[in-house]
Amino acid sequence: MYLNHDSGVATFELEVPVSANGYQVIWPEVGKDGIASLDPISPHARAFLRAKPGSKEVLQRIRLTRSIWRDLVVVNNLLRVATPAKIRSQLVAFCGNYGLPYFGVGGIEEDPTEVCVGHLLLEARLLSEAIEQSGEDGIQYPPQFINRFNETACIRMTEIEGDMTVTVSDPIVAAWLDLKTRVLEPKPPCRFCGGLNVARGGAGFCSSHCSNRWHKAKARGKIK
């Protein structure tokens, strides 16, 4: 991504520590029998994403593309049609690619070693709503964005031999900054979940999950 796509003023990249062994979802056990009966994707369950025990962190540097905010849109869409297990796996995969976010329009995580599942789901919803409400001038930042941004140290700029690089250290910031530079052409909603479709090209589905589910349903005669 470039700060100015026409002139190429600066290159943006995401630099984050990522757990080498991956992540897991933890939620509190409740009930007399000790079984976790709360919905693990509900913000009220206070489920958390954490690195797996014994994990070592590996610093990753990623050139910003549409992938970060597209992945969050897919998470928001899956809430319509997917099982809790699928949504958990999607969130785990997100953190596996981009690390644990600590910045957010909907709030700031106090503990950098974990992130509340509800926090990440809220960011996915806010990003999706911003895209749905965007016009010719692109998306507009939510009112909370600037204050939240100013409260975090999550961006720096370097110059080497005339090449400017802006390094962002949080995937939520990266997603919003990249999305702000885009003018998105409206597309029909996903053919399966009916959610926002930001897939590349002329794809009719927002994700492989929805594509697979649609084709399976069609093969069984449930969709004409």
JSON list of C-alpha atoms in Angstrom, two decimals:
[
{"chain": "A", "resi": 1, "resn": "MET", "atom": "CA", "xyz": [0.00, 0.00, 0.00]},
{"chain": "A", "resi": 2, "resn": "TYR", "atom": "CA", "xyz": [1.11, 3.57, -0.60]},
{"chain": "A", "resi": 3, "resn": "LEU", "atom": "CA", "xyz": [0.22, 6.72, 1.26]},
{"chain": "A", "resi": 4, "resn": "ASN", "atom": "CA", "xyz": [-0.43, 8.18, -2.17]},
{"chain": "A", "resi": 5, "resn": "HIS", "atom": "CA", "xyz": [-1.18, 5.47, -4.71]},
{"chain": "A", "resi": 6, "resn": "ASP", "atom": "CA", "xyz": [-0.38, 7.74, -7.67]},
{"chain": "A", "resi": 7, "resn": "SER", "atom": "CA", "xyz": [2.95, 9.19, -6.61]},
{"chain": "A", "resi": 8, "resn": "GLY", "atom": "CA", "xyz": [4.16, 6.41, -4.32]},
{"chain": "A", "resi": 9, "resn": "VAL", "atom": "CA", "xyz": [5.18, 8.81, -1.53]},
{"chain": "A", "resi": 10, "resn": "ALA", "atom": "CA", "xyz": [5.62, 6.11, 1.09]},
{"chain": "A", "resi": 11, "resn": "THR", "atom": "CA", "xyz": [5.35, 2.36, 1.44]},
{"chain": "A", "resi": 12, "resn": "PHE", "atom": "CA", "xyz": [3.34, 1.01, 4.37]},
{"chain": "A", "resi": 13, "resn": "GLU", "atom": "CA", "xyz": [4.18, -2.20, 6.20]},
{"chain": "A", "resi": 14, "resn": "LEU", "atom": "CA", "xyz": [2.95, -4.05, 9.26]},
{"chain": "A", "resi": 15, "resn": "GLU", "atom": "CA", "xyz": [5.61, -5.16, 11.75]},
{"chain": "A", "resi": 16, "resn": "VAL", "atom": "CA", "xyz": [4.25, -7.43, 14.49]},
{"chain": "A", "resi": 17, "resn": "PRO", "atom": "CA", "xyz": [5.40, -10.23, 16.79]},
{"chain": "A", "resi": 18, "resn": "VAL", "atom": "CA", "xyz": [3.55, -13.45, 15.93]},
{"chain": "A", "resi": 19, "resn": "SER", "atom": "CA", "xyz": [3.45, -16.63, 17.99]},
{"chain": "A", "resi": 20, "resn": "ALA", "atom": "CA", "xyz": [5.44, -19.37, 16.27]},
{"chain": "A", "resi": 21, "resn": "ASN", "atom": "CA", "xyz": [3.14, -22.06, 17.72]},
{"chain": "A", "resi": 22, "resn": "GLY", "atom": "CA", "xyz": [-0.11, -20.28, 16.94]},
{"chain": "A", "resi": 23, "resn": "TYR", "atom": "CA", "xyz": [-3.00, -19.07, 19.09]},
{"chain": "A", "resi": 24, "resn": "GLN", "atom": "CA", "xyz": [-5.97, -20.46, 20.97]},
{"chain": "A", "resi": 25, "resn": "VAL", "atom": "CA", "xyz": [-9.31, -19.22, 22.30]},
{"chain": "A", "resi": 26, "resn": "ILE", "atom": "CA", "xyz": [-9.78, -19.34, 26.07]},
{"chain": "A", "resi": 27, "resn": "TRP", "atom": "CA", "xyz": [-13.10, -18.65, 27.79]},
{"chain": "A", "resi": 28, "resn": "PRO", "atom": "CA", "xyz": [-14.14, -18.94, 31.45]},
{"chain": "A", "resi": 29, "resn": "GLU", "atom": "CA", "xyz": [-15.70, -22.11, 32.77]},
{"chain": "A", "resi": 30, "resn": "VAL", "atom": "CA", "xyz": [-19.14, -21.60, 34.27]},
{"chain": "A", "resi": 31, "resn": "GLY", "atom": "CA", "xyz": [-21.85, -23.72, 35.79]},
{"chain": "A", "resi": 32, "resn": "LYS", "atom": "CA", "xyz": [-21.91, -26.22, 38.62]},
{"chain": "A", "resi": 33, "resn": "ASP", "atom": "CA", "xyz": [-20.48, -28.97, 36.45]},
{"chain": "A", "resi": 34, "resn": "GLY", "atom": "CA", "xyz": [-17.50, -26.85, 35.45]},
{"chain": "A", "resi": 35, "resn": "ILE", "atom": "CA", "xyz": [-18.37, -27.03, 31.77]},
{"chain": "A", "resi": 36, "resn": "ALA", "atom": "CA", "xyz": [-17.90, -23.89, 29.67]},
{"chain": "A", "resi": 37, "resn": "SER", "atom": "CA", "xyz": [-21.53, -23.41, 28.68]},
{"chain": "A", "resi": 38, "resn": "LEU", "atom": "CA", "xyz": [-21.25, -19.78, 27.62]},
{"chain": "A", "resi": 39, "resn": "ASP", "atom": "CA", "xyz": [-21.12, -19.07, 23.91]},
{"chain": "A", "resi": 40, "resn": "PRO", "atom": "CA", "xyz": [-17.36, -18.72, 23.31]},
{"chain": "A", "resi": 41, "resn": "ILE", "atom": "CA", "xyz": [-17.82, -16.08, 20.62]},
{"chain": "A", "resi": 42, "resn": "SER", "atom": "CA", "xyz": [-20.07, -13.87, 22.74]},
{"chain": "A", "resi": 43, "resn": "PRO", "atom": "CA", "xyz": [-18.45, -10.69, 24.06]},
{"chain": "A", "resi": 44, "resn": "HIS", "atom": "CA", "xyz": [-20.27, -11.37, 27.33]},
{"chain": "A", "resi": 45, "resn": "ALA", "atom": "CA", "xyz": [-18.40, -14.64, 27.73]},
{"chain": "A", "resi": 46, "resn": "ARG", "atom": "CA", "xyz": [-15.13, -12.70, 27.94]},
{"chain": "A", "resi": 47, "resn": "ALA", "atom": "CA", "xyz": [-13.39, -15.18, 25.69]},
{"chain": "A", "resi": 48, "resn": "PHE", "atom": "CA", "xyz": [-9.76, -14.34, 24.95]},
{"chain": "A", "resi": 49, "resn": "LEU", "atom": "CA", "xyz": [-7.28, -15.06, 22.19]},
{"chain": "A", "resi": 50, "resn": "ARG", "atom": "CA", "xyz": [-3.85, -15.99, 23.54]},
{"chain": "A", "resi": 51, "resn": "ALA", "atom": "CA", "xyz": [-0.65, -17.48, 22.24]},
{"chain": "A", "resi": 52, "resn": "LYS", "atom": "CA", "xyz": [-0.34, -21.20, 22.89]},
{"chain": "A", "resi": 53, "resn": "PRO", "atom": "CA", "xyz": [1.74, -22.07, 25.97]},
{"chain": "A", "resi": 54, "resn": "GLY", "atom": "CA", "xyz": [5.47, -22.09, 25.42]},
{"chain": "A", "resi": 55, "resn": "SER", "atom": "CA", "xyz": [5.23, -20.19, 22.16]},
{"chain": "A", "resi": 56, "resn": "LYS", "atom": "CA", "xyz": [8.12, -18.08, 20.96]},
{"chain": "A", "resi": 57, "resn": "GLU", "atom": "CA", "xyz": [7.43, -14.85, 19.14]},
{"chain": "A", "resi": 58, "resn": "VAL", "atom": "CA", "xyz": [8.72, -14.25, 15.63]},
{"chain": "A", "resi": 59, "resn": "LEU", "atom": "CA", "xyz": [8.82, -10.70, 14.28]},
{"chain": "A", "resi": 60, "resn": "GLN", "atom": "CA", "xyz": [7.02, -10.49, 10.96]},
{"chain": "A", "resi": 61, "resn": "ARG", "atom": "CA", "xyz": [7.07, -7.64, 8.46]},
{"chain": "A", "resi": 62, "resn": "ILE", "atom": "CA", "xyz": [4.22, -7.61, 5.98]},
{"chain": "A", "resi": 63, "resn": "ARG", "atom": "CA", "xyz": [3.63, -5.19, 3.10]},
{"chain": "A", "resi": 64, "resn": "LEU", "atom": "CA", "xyz": [0.12, -3.87, 3.56]},
{"chain": "A", "resi": 65, "resn": "THR", "atom": "CA", "xyz": [-2.51, -5.14, 1.18]},
{"chain": "A", "resi": 66, "resn": "ARG", "atom": "CA", "xyz": [-6.26, -5.49, 1.30]},
{"chain": "A", "resi": 67, "resn": "SER", "atom": "CA", "xyz": [-5.93, -8.82, 3.11]},
{"chain": "A", "resi": 68, "resn": "ILE", "atom": "CA", "xyz": [-6.12, -7.53, 6.69]},
{"chain": "A", "resi": 69, "resn": "TRP", "atom": "CA", "xyz": [-9.43, -5.71, 6.48]},
{"chain": "A", "resi": 70, "resn": "ARG", "atom": "CA", "xyz": [-10.83, -8.25, 4.02]},
{"chain": "A", "resi": 71, "resn": "ASP", "atom": "CA", "xyz": [-10.15, -10.97, 6.58]},
{"chain": "A", "resi": 72, "resn": "LEU", "atom": "CA", "xyz": [-12.01, -8.97, 9.23]},
{"chain": "A", "resi": 73, "resn": "VAL", "atom": "CA", "xyz": [-14.99, -8.49, 6.91]},
{"chain": "A", "resi": 74, "resn": "VAL", "atom": "CA", "xyz": [-15.09, -12.25, 6.38]},
{"chain": "A", "resi": 75, "resn": "VAL", "atom": "CA", "xyz": [-15.13, -12.76, 10.16]},
{"chain": "A", "resi": 76, "resn": "ASN", "atom": "CA", "xyz": [-18.10, -10.41, 10.44]},
{"chain": "A", "resi": 77, "resn": "ASN", "atom": "CA", "xyz": [-19.91, -12.23, 7.64]},
{"chain": "A", "resi": 78, "resn": "LEU", "atom": "CA", "xyz": [-19.32, -15.63, 9.22]},
{"chain": "A", "resi": 79, "resn": "LEU", "atom": "CA", "xyz": [-21.32, -14.54, 12.26]},
{"chain": "A", "resi": 80, "resn": "ARG", "atom": "CA", "xyz": [-24.37, -14.87, 9.99]},
{"chain": "A", "resi": 81, "resn": "VAL", "atom": "CA", "xyz": [-23.89, -18.46, 8.92]},
{"chain": "A", "resi": 82, "resn": "ALA", "atom": "CA", "xyz": [-20.95, -20.23, 10.56]},
{"chain": "A", "resi": 83, "resn": "THR", "atom": "CA", "xyz": [-20.65, -22.33, 13.70]},
{"chain": "A", "resi": 84, "resn": "PRO", "atom": "CA", "xyz": [-18.82, -20.98, 16.77]},
{"chain": "A", "resi": 85, "resn": "ALA", "atom": "CA", "xyz": [-16.00, -23.45, 16.04]},
{"chain": "A", "resi": 86, "resn": "LYS", "atom": "CA", "xyz": [-15.53, -22.02, 12.52]},
{"chain": "A", "resi": 87, "resn": "ILE", "atom": "CA", "xyz": [-15.54, -18.45, 13.81]},
{"chain": "A", "resi": 88, "resn": "ARG", "atom": "CA", "xyz": [-13.01, -19.33, 16.49]},
{"chain": "A", "resi": 89, "resn": "SER", "atom": "CA", "xyz": [-10.74, -20.91, 13.89]},
{"chain": "A", "resi": 90, "resn": "GLN", "atom": "CA", "xyz": [-11.06, -17.83, 11.67]},
{"chain": "A", "resi": 91, "resn": "LEU", "atom": "CA", "xyz": [-10.04, -15.56, 14.57]},
{"chain": "A", "resi": 92, "resn": "VAL", "atom": "CA", "xyz": [-7.14, -17.85, 15.44]},
{"chain": "A", "resi": 93, "resn": "ALA", "atom": "CA", "xyz": [-6.00, -17.76, 11.80]},
{"chain": "A", "resi": 94, "resn": "PHE", "atom": "CA", "xyz": [-6.24, -13.95, 11.78]},
{"chain": "A", "resi": 95, "resn": "CYS", "atom": "CA", "xyz": [-3.93, -13.68, 14.80]},
{"chain": "A", "resi": 96, "resn": "GLY", "atom": "CA", "xyz": [-1.66, -16.33, 13.31]},
{"chain": "A", "resi": 97, "resn": "ASN", "atom": "CA", "xyz": [-1.17, -14.08, 10.29]},
{"chain": "A", "resi": 98, "resn": "TYR", "atom": "CA", "xyz": [-1.10, -10.65, 11.92]},
{"chain": "A", "resi": 99, "resn": "GLY", "atom": "CA", "xyz": [-0.45, -11.09, 15.65]},
{"chain": "A", "resi": 100, "resn": "LEU", "atom": "CA", "xyz": [-2.57, -9.92, 18.57]},
{"chain": "A", "resi": 101, "resn": "PRO", "atom": "CA", "xyz": [-4.10, -6.46, 18.09]},
{"chain": "A", "resi": 102, "resn": "TYR", "atom": "CA", "xyz": [-4.04, -4.07, 21.05]},
{"chain": "A", "resi": 103, "resn": "PHE", "atom": "CA", "xyz": [-5.49, -0.99, 19.35]},
{"chain": "A", "resi": 104, "resn": "GLY", "atom": "CA", "xyz": [-9.11, -0.68, 18.38]},
{"chain": "A", "resi": 105, "resn": "VAL", "atom": "CA", "xyz": [-11.80, 1.83, 17.56]},
{"chain": "A", "resi": 106, "resn": "GLY", "atom": "CA", "xyz": [-14.03, -0.05, 19.99]},
{"chain": "A", "resi": 107, "resn": "GLY", "atom": "CA", "xyz": [-11.47, -0.11, 22.79]},
{"chain": "A", "resi": 108, "resn": "ILE", "atom": "CA", "xyz": [-7.84, -0.71, 23.70]},
{"chain": "A", "resi": 109, "resn": "GLU", "atom": "CA", "xyz": [-6.63, -3.96, 25.19]},
{"chain": "A", "resi": 110, "resn": "GLU", "atom": "CA", "xyz": [-4.88, -3.52, 28.53]},
{"chain": "A", "resi": 111, "resn": "ASP", "atom": "CA", "xyz": [-2.92, -6.77, 28.35]},
{"chain": "A", "resi": 112, "resn": "PRO", "atom": "CA", "xyz": [-0.70, -7.11, 25.24]},
{"chain": "A", "resi": 113, "resn": "THR", "atom": "CA", "xyz": [-0.53, -10.90, 25.70]},
{"chain": "A", "resi": 114, "resn": "GLU", "atom": "CA", "xyz": [-4.24, -11.48, 25.00]},
{"chain": "A", "resi": 115, "resn": "VAL", "atom": "CA", "xyz": [-7.14, -9.90, 23.18]},
{"chain": "A", "resi": 116, "resn": "CYS", "atom": "CA", "xyz": [-10.83, -10.19, 24.01]},
{"chain": "A", "resi": 117, "resn": "VAL", "atom": "CA", "xyz": [-12.75, -12.04, 21.30]},
{"chain": "A", "resi": 118, "resn": "GLY", "atom": "CA", "xyz": [-15.54, -9.48, 21.56]},
{"chain": "A", "resi": 119, "resn": "HIS", "atom": "CA", "xyz": [-13.00, -6.72, 20.87]},
{"chain": "A", "resi": 120, "resn": "LEU", "atom": "CA", "xyz": [-11.93, -8.29, 17.58]},
{"chain": "A", "resi": 121, "resn": "LEU", "atom": "CA", "xyz": [-15.52, -9.06, 16.55]},
{"chain": "A", "resi": 122, "resn": "LEU", "atom": "CA", "xyz": [-16.45, -5.42, 17.18]},
{"chain": "A", "resi": 123, "resn": "GLU", "atom": "CA", "xyz": [-13.58, -4.21, 14.99]},
{"chain": "A", "resi": 124, "resn": "ALA", "atom": "CA", "xyz": [-14.75, -6.54, 12.24]},
{"chain": "A", "resi": 125, "resn": "ARG", "atom": "CA", "xyz": [-18.26, -5.07, 12.45]},
{"chain": "A", "resi": 126, "resn": "LEU", "atom": "CA", "xyz": [-17.05, -1.46, 12.49]},
{"chain": "A", "resi": 127, "resn": "LEU", "atom": "CA", "xyz": [-14.84, -2.01, 9.44]},
{"chain": "A", "resi": 128, "resn": "SER", "atom": "CA", "xyz": [-17.70, -3.68, 7.58]},
{"chain": "A", "resi": 129, "resn": "GLU", "atom": "CA", "xyz": [-20.08, -0.83, 8.42]},
{"chain": "A", "resi": 130, "resn": "ALA", "atom": "CA", "xyz": [-17.54, 1.75, 7.26]},
{"chain": "A", "resi": 131, "resn": "ILE", "atom": "CA", "xyz": [-17.28, 0.01, 3.89]},
{"chain": "A", "resi": 132, "resn": "GLU", "atom": "CA", "xyz": [-21.06, -0.29, 3.53]},
{"chain": "A", "resi": 133, "resn": "GLN", "atom": "CA", "xyz": [-21.48, 3.43, 4.27]},
{"chain": "A", "resi": 134, "resn": "SER", "atom": "CA", "xyz": [-18.62, 4.62, 2.05]},
{"chain": "A", "resi": 135, "resn": "GLY", "atom": "CA", "xyz": [-19.22, 6.74, -1.03]},
{"chain": "A", "resi": 136, "resn": "GLU", "atom": "CA", "xyz": [-17.15, 8.26, -3.80]},
{"chain": "A", "resi": 137, "resn": "ASP", "atom": "CA", "xyz": [-14.80, 9.80, -1.23]},
{"chain": "A", "resi": 138, "resn": "GLY", "atom": "CA", "xyz": [-14.00, 6.43, 0.29]},
{"chain": "A", "resi": 139, "resn": "ILE", "atom": "CA", "xyz": [-14.55, 5.36, 3.86]},
{"chain": "A", "resi": 140, "resn": "GLN", "atom": "CA", "xyz": [-14.81, 7.76, 6.78]},
{"chain": "A", "resi": 141, "resn": "TYR", "atom": "CA", "xyz": [-13.07, 7.08, 10.07]},
{"chain": "A", "resi": 142, "resn": "PRO", "atom": "CA", "xyz": [-15.41, 6.49, 13.01]},
{"chain": "A", "resi": 143, "resn": "PRO", "atom": "CA", "xyz": [-15.44, 9.35, 15.56]},
{"chain": "A", "resi": 144, "resn": "GLN", "atom": "CA", "xyz": [-13.40, 7.27, 18.03]},
{"chain": "A", "resi": 145, "resn": "PHE", "atom": "CA", "xyz": [-10.56, 6.53, 15.61]},
{"chain": "A", "resi": 146, "resn": "ILE", "atom": "CA", "xyz": [-8.44, 9.67, 16.01]},
{"chain": "A", "resi": 147, "resn": "ASN", "atom": "CA", "xyz": [-8.59, 9.65, 19.82]},
{"chain": "A", "resi": 148, "resn": "ARG", "atom": "CA", "xyz": [-7.75, 5.96, 19.95]},
{"chain": "A", "resi": 149, "resn": "PHE", "atom": "CA", "xyz": [-4.94, 6.43, 17.44]},
{"chain": "A", "resi": 150, "resn": "ASN", "atom": "CA", "xyz": [-3.40, 9.27, 19.44]},
{"chain": "A", "resi": 151, "resn": "GLU", "atom": "CA", "xyz": [-3.45, 7.15, 22.60]},
{"chain": "A", "resi": 152, "resn": "THR", "atom": "CA", "xyz": [-1.25, 4.43, 21.10]},
{"chain": "A", "resi": 153, "resn": "ALA", "atom": "CA", "xyz": [2.32, 4.34, 19.89]},
{"chain": "A", "resi": 154, "resn": "CYS", "atom": "CA", "xyz": [1.79, 2.15, 16.88]},
{"chain": "A", "resi": 155, "resn": "ILE", "atom": "CA", "xyz": [3.41, 3.88, 13.91]},
{"chain": "A", "resi": 156, "resn": "ARG", "atom": "CA", "xyz": [6.84, 5.16, 12.87]},
{"chain": "A", "resi": 157, "resn": "MET", "atom": "CA", "xyz": [8.44, 6.50, 9.70]},
{"chain": "A", "resi": 158, "resn": "THR", "atom": "CA", "xyz": [11.92, 5.82, 8.29]},
{"chain": "A", "resi": 159, "resn": "GLU", "atom": "CA", "xyz": [13.77, 6.94, 5.17]},
{"chain": "A", "resi": 160, "resn": "ILE", "atom": "CA", "xyz": [16.56, 5.03, 3.45]},
{"chain": "A", "resi": 161, "resn": "GLU", "atom": "CA", "xyz": [18.11, 6.44, 0.29]},
{"chain": "A", "resi": 162, "resn": "GLY", "atom": "CA", "xyz": [15.04, 8.51, -0.44]},
{"chain": "A", "resi": 163, "resn": "ASP", "atom": "CA", "xyz": [12.58, 5.64, 0.04]},
{"chain": "A", "resi": 164, "resn": "MET", "atom": "CA", "xyz": [10.05, 6.36, 2.79]},
{"chain": "A", "resi": 165, "resn": "THR", "atom": "CA", "xyz": [8.58, 3.52, 4.83]},
{"chain": "A", "resi": 166, "resn": "VAL", "atom": "CA", "xyz": [5.77, 3.88, 7.34]},
{"chain": "A", "resi": 167, "resn": "THR", "atom": "CA", "xyz": [5.78, 0.97, 9.80]},
{"chain": "A", "resi": 168, "resn": "VAL", "atom": "CA", "xyz": [2.60, 0.13, 11.71]},
{"chain": "A", "resi": 169, "resn": "SER", "atom": "CA", "xyz": [2.79, -2.15, 14.73]},
{"chain": "A", "resi": 170, "resn": "ASP", "atom": "CA", "xyz": [-0.87, -3.12, 15.06]},
{"chain": "A", "resi": 171, "resn": "PRO", "atom": "CA", "xyz": [-3.09, -4.91, 12.51]},
{"chain": "A", "resi": 172, "resn": "ILE", "atom": "CA", "xyz": [-6.22, -2.88, 13.38]},
{"chain": "A", "resi": 173, "resn": "VAL", "atom": "CA", "xyz": [-4.41, 0.39, 12.68]},
{"chain": "A", "resi": 174, "resn": "ALA", "atom": "CA", "xyz": [-3.00, -1.14, 9.50]},
{"chain": "A", "resi": 175, "resn": "ALA", "atom": "CA", "xyz": [-6.46, -2.22, 8.36]},
{"chain": "A", "resi": 176, "resn": "TRP", "atom": "CA", "xyz": [-8.00, 1.23, 8.86]},
{"chain": "A", "resi": 177, "resn": "LEU", "atom": "CA", "xyz": [-5.10, 3.11, 7.28]},
{"chain": "A", "resi": 178, "resn": "ASP", "atom": "CA", "xyz": [-5.11, 0.86, 4.23]},
{"chain": "A", "resi": 179, "resn": "LEU", "atom": "CA", "xyz": [-8.87, 0.94, 3.89]},
{"chain": "A", "resi": 180, "resn": "LYS", "atom": "CA", "xyz": [-8.87, 4.75, 4.02]},
{"chain": "A", "resi": 181, "resn": "THR", "atom": "CA", "xyz": [-6.88, 4.90, 0.77]},
{"chain": "A", "resi": 182, "resn": "ARG", "atom": "CA", "xyz": [-9.29, 2.70, -1.15]},
{"chain": "A", "resi": 183, "resn": "VAL", "atom": "CA", "xyz": [-12.22, 3.67, -3.30]},
{"chain": "A", "resi": 184, "resn": "LEU", "atom": "CA", "xyz": [-14.30, 0.49, -3.36]},
{"chain": "A", "resi": 185, "resn": "GLU", "atom": "CA", "xyz": [-16.62, -0.35, -6.19]},
{"chain": "A", "resi": 186, "resn": "PRO", "atom": "CA", "xyz": [-19.95, -1.62, -4.86]},
{"chain": "A", "resi": 187, "resn": "LYS", "atom": "CA", "xyz": [-20.52, -5.32, -5.48]},
{"chain": "A", "resi": 188, "resn": "PRO", "atom": "CA", "xyz": [-23.54, -7.58, -5.00]},
{"chain": "A", "resi": 189, "resn": "PRO", "atom": "CA", "xyz": [-23.61, -9.24, -1.57]},
{"chain": "A", "resi": 190, "resn": "CYS", "atom": "CA", "xyz": [-22.18, -12.69, -1.01]},
{"chain": "A", "resi": 191, "resn": "ARG", "atom": "CA", "xyz": [-24.42, -15.29, -2.68]},
{"chain": "A", "resi": 192, "resn": "PHE", "atom": "CA", "xyz": [-24.46, -17.51, 0.41]},
{"chain": "A", "resi": 193, "resn": "CYS", "atom": "CA", "xyz": [-24.36, -15.39, 3.57]},
{"chain": "A", "resi": 194, "resn": "GLY", "atom": "CA", "xyz": [-25.71, -12.16, 2.05]},
{"chain": "A", "resi": 195, "resn": "GLY", "atom": "CA", "xyz": [-22.91, -10.20, 3.70]},
{"chain": "A", "resi": 196, "resn": "LEU", "atom": "CA", "xyz": [-20.51, -7.62, 2.33]},
{"chain": "A", "resi": 197, "resn": "ASN", "atom": "CA", "xyz": [-18.52, -9.04, -0.57]},
{"chain": "A", "resi": 198, "resn": "VAL", "atom": "CA", "xyz": [-14.96, -7.67, -0.78]},
{"chain": "A", "resi": 199, "resn": "ALA", "atom": "CA", "xyz": [-13.45, -10.67, -2.53]},
{"chain": "A", "resi": 200, "resn": "ARG", "atom": "CA", "xyz": [-11.03, -10.04, -5.37]},
{"chain": "A", "resi": 201, "resn": "GLY", "atom": "CA", "xyz": [-12.25, -9.80, -8.92]},
{"chain": "A", "resi": 202, "resn": "GLY", "atom": "CA", "xyz": [-15.72, -10.94, -9.82]},
{"chain": "A", "resi": 203, "resn": "ALA", "atom": "CA", "xyz": [-16.08, -13.60, -7.15]},
{"chain": "A", "resi": 204, "resn": "GLY", "atom": "CA", "xyz": [-19.66, -14.10, -6.05]},
{"chain": "A", "resi": 205, "resn": "PHE", "atom": "CA", "xyz": [-18.75, -15.23, -2.55]},
{"chain": "A", "resi": 206, "resn": "CYS", "atom": "CA", "xyz": [-17.00, -13.37, 0.26]},
{"chain": "A", "resi": 207, "resn": "SER", "atom": "CA", "xyz": [-14.92, -16.38, 1.30]},
{"chain": "A", "resi": 208, "resn": "SER", "atom": "CA", "xyz": [-14.05, -19.98, 0.52]},
{"chain": "A", "resi": 209, "resn": "HIS", "atom": "CA", "xyz": [-16.31, -21.00, 3.41]},
{"chain": "A", "resi": 210, "resn": "CYS", "atom": "CA", "xyz": [-19.38, -19.45, 1.79]},
{"chain": "A", "resi": 211, "resn": "SER", "atom": "CA", "xyz": [-18.43, -20.77, -1.65]},
{"chain": "A", "resi": 212, "resn": "ASN", "atom": "CA", "xyz": [-18.03, -24.31, -0.33]},
{"chain": "A", "resi": 213, "resn": "ARG", "atom": "CA", "xyz": [-21.26, -24.17, 1.67]},
{"chain": "A", "resi": 214, "resn": "TRP", "atom": "CA", "xyz": [-23.20, -22.86, -1.35]},
{"chain": "A", "resi": 215, "resn": "HIS", "atom": "CA", "xyz": [-21.91, -25.56, -3.69]},
{"chain": "A", "resi": 216, "resn": "LYS", "atom": "CA", "xyz": [-22.62, -28.30, -1.14]},
{"chain": "A", "resi": 217, "resn": "ALA", "atom": "CA", "xyz": [-26.16, -27.00, -0.68]},
{"chain": "A", "resi": 218, "resn": "LYS", "atom": "CA", "xyz": [-26.65, -26.86, -4.44]},
{"chain": "A", "resi": 219, "resn": "ALA", "atom": "CA", "xyz": [-25.39, -30.44, -4.86]},
{"chain": "A", "resi": 220, "resn": "ARG", "atom": "CA", "xyz": [-27.95, -31.57, -2.28]},
{"chain": "A", "resi": 221, "resn": "GLY", "atom": "CA", "xyz": [-30.74, -29.76, -4.11]},
{"chain": "A", "resi": 222, "resn": "LYS", "atom": "CA", "xyz": [-31.26, -27.20, -1.37]},
{"chain": "A", "resi": 223, "resn": "ILE", "atom": "CA", "xyz": [-30.37, -24.35, -3.75]},
{"chain": "A", "resi": 224, "resn": "LYS", "atom": "CA", "xyz": [-31.66, -24.13, -7.31]}
]
